CSV table of C-alpha atoms and ligand atoms in Angstrom, one decimal:
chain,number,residue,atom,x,y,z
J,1,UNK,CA,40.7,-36.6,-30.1
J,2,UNK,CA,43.5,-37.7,-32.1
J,3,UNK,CA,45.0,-40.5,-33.8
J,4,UNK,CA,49.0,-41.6,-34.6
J,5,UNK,CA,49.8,-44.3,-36.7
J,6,UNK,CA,53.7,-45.3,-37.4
J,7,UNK,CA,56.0,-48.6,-38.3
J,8,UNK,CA,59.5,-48.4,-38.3
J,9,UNK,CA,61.9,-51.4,-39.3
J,10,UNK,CA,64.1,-53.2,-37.1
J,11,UNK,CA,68.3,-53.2,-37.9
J,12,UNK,CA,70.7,-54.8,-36.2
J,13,UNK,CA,73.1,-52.7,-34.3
J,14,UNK,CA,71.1,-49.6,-34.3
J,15,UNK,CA,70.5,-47.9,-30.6
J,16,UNK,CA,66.4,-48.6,-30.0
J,17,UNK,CA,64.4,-45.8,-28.6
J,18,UNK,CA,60.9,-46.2,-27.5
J,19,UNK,CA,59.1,-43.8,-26.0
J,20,UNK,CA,61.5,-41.6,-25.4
J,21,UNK,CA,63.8,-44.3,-23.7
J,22,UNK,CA,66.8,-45.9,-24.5
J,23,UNK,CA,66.0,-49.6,-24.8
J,24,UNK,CA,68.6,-52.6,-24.4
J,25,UNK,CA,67.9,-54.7,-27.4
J,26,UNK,CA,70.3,-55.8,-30.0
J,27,UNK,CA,68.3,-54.3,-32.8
J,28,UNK,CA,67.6,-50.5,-33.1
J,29,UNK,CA,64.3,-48.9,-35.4
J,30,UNK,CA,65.8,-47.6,-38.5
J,31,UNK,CA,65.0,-43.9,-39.8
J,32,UNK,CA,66.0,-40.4,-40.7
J,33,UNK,CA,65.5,-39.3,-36.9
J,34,UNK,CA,65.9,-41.9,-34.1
J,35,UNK,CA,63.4,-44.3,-35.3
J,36,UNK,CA,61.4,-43.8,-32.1
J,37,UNK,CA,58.1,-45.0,-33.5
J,38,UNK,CA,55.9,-44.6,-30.5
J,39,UNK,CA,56.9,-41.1,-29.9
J,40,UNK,CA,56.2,-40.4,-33.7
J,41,UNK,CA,52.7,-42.0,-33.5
J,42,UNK,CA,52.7,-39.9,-30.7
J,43,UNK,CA,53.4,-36.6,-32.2
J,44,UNK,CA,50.8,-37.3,-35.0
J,45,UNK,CA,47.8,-37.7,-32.1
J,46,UNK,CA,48.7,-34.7,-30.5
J,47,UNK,CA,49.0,-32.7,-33.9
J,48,UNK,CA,45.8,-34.8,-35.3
J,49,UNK,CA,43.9,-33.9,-32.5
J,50,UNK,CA,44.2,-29.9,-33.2
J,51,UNK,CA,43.9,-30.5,-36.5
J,52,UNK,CA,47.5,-29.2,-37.0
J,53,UNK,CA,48.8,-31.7,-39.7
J,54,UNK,CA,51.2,-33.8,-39.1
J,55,UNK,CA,54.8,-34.6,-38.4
J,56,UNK,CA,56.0,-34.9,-41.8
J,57,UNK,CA,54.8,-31.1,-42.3
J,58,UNK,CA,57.6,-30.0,-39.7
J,59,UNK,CA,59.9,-32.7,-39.4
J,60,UNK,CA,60.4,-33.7,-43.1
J,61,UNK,CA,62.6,-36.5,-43.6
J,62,UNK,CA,65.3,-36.3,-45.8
J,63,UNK,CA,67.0,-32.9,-44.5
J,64,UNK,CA,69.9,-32.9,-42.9
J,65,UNK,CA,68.4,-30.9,-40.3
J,66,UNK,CA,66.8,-33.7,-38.5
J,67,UNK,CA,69.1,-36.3,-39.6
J,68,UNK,CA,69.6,-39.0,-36.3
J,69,UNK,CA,67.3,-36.4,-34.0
J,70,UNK,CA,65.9,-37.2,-30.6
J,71,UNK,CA,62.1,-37.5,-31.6
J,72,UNK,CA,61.6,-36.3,-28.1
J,73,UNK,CA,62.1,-32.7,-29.6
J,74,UNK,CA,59.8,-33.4,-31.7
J,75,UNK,CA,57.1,-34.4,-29.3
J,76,UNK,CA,58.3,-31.1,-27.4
J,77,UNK,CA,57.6,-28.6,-30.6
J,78,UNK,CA,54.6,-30.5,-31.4
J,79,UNK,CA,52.9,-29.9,-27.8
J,80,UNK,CA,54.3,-26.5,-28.3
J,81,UNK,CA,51.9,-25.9,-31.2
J,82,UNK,CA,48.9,-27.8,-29.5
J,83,UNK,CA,49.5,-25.6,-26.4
J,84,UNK,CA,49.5,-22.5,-28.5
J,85,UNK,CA,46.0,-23.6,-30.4
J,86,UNK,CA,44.7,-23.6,-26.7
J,87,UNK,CA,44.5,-27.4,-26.0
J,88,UNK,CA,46.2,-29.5,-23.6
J,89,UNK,CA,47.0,-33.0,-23.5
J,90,UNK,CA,44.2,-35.1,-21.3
J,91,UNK,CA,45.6,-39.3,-21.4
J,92,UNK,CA,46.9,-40.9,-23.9
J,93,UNK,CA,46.6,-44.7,-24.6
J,94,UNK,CA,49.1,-46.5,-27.0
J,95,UNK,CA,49.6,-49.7,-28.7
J,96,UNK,CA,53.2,-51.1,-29.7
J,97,UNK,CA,53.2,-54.5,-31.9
J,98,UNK,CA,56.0,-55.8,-32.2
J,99,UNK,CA,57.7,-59.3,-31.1
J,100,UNK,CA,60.5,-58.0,-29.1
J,101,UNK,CA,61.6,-56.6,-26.9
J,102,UNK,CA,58.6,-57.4,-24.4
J,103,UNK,CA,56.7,-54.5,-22.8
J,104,UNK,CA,56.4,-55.8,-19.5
J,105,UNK,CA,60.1,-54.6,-17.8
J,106,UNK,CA,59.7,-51.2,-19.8
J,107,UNK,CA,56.2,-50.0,-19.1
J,108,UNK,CA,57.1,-48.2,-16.3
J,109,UNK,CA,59.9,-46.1,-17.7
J,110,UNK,CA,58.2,-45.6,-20.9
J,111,UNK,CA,55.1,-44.3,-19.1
J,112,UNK,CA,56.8,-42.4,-16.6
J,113,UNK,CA,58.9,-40.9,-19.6
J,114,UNK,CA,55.7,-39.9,-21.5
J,115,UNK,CA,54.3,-38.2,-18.6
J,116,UNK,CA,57.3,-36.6,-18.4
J,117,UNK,CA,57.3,-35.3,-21.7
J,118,UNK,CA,53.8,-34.0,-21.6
J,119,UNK,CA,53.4,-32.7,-18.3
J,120,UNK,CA,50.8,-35.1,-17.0
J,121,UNK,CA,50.7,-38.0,-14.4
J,122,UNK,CA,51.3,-41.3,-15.3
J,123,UNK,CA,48.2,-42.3,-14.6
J,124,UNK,CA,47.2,-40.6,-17.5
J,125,UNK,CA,49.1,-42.4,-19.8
J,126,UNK,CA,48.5,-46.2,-21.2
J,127,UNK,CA,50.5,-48.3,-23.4
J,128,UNK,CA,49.6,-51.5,-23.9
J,129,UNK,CA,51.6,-54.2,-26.5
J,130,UNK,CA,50.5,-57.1,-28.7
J,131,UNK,CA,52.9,-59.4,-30.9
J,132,UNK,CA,52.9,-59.1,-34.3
J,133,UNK,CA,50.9,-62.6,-34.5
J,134,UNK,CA,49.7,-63.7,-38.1
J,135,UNK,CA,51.3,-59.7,-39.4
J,136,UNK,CA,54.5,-61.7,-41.0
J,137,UNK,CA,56.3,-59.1,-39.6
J,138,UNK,CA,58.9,-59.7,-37.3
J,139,UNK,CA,61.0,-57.1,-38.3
J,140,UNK,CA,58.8,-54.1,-37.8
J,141,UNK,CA,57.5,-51.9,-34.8
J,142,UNK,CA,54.4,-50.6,-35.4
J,143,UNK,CA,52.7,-48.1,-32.4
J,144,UNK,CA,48.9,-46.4,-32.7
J,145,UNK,CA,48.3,-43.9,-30.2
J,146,UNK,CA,44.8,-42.2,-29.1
J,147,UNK,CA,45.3,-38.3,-27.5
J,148,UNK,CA,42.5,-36.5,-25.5
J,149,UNK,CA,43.1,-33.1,-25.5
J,150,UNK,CA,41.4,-30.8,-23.1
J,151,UNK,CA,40.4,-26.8,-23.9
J,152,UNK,CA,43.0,-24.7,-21.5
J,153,UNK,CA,40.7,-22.3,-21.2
J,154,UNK,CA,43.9,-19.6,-20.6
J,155,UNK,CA,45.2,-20.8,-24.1
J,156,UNK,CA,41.7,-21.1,-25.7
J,157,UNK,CA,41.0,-17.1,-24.7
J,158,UNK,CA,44.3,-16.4,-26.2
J,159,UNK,CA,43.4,-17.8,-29.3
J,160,UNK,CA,39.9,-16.3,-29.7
J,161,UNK,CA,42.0,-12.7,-28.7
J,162,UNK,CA,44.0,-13.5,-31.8
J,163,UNK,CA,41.3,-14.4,-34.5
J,164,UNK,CA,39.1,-11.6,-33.5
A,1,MG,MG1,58.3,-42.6,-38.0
């Protein structure tokens, strides 16, 4: 099991990605990459839940390397590295708080999207939003995620193979 945590402010102007999707809204998430919080709260379940640190260790901010990335790539490498331990991704469920833009006509995309990116059905995936009520912080995105991973028992003999 593994937890992601991340907030990200809102600018004017900036393109907003959520989940992997490109969001109409008139404000983007500021950041080194993309901004996409929930795919970086994301990123920190999966790597949490193998105990594989976290996405700072690969993805640190400040290089030029990663400078406006897709954090989708970043989701990729980071199931990459579960996969390899010998785990993979059962469900996810998410929160987003934030005040705008609502959840409702995006759920869809942004679970489908999700699913996409980990290779698992849509039902397996939840997000759920709240408003950033009594927070005094309309400016900010903030998105926890919970990941279930599951032993692949073709990954897990690899592993043993390799520590023994
Ligand atoms: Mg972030």
């Amino acid at each position: 099991m593994g937890l992601g945590w991340d907030s990200h402010t809102f600018v004017p102007g900036r393109p907003l990605w959520l989940g992997g999707v490109r969001v109409k809204h008139p404000a983007g998430l500021a950041g080194h990459s993309d901004g996409d919080v929930l795919l970086h709260a994301l990123c920190d379940a999966l790597l949490g839940a193998a105990a594989l640190g976290d996405i700072g260790v690969y993805f640190p901010s400040g290089g030029r390397r990663w400078k406006d990335a897709r954090s989708a790539q970043f989701v990729r490498h980071a199931l990459g590295l579960v996969r390899a331990a010998g785990w993979r991704p059962s469900n996810v469920d998410a929160v987003l708080i934030l005040n705008e833009p609502r959840l409702g006509p995006i759920r869809e995309r942004l679970r489908r999207r999700l699913a996409t990116l980990l290779g698992i059905p849509v039902a397996a995936i939840s997000i759920k939003a709240k408003t950033a009520e009594g927070l005094g912080t309309p400016d900010t995105a903030i998105a926890q995620v919970v990941v279930l991973l599951a032993a692949d028992e073709r990954g897990q003999r690899r592993t043993l193979k390799r520590q023994t």
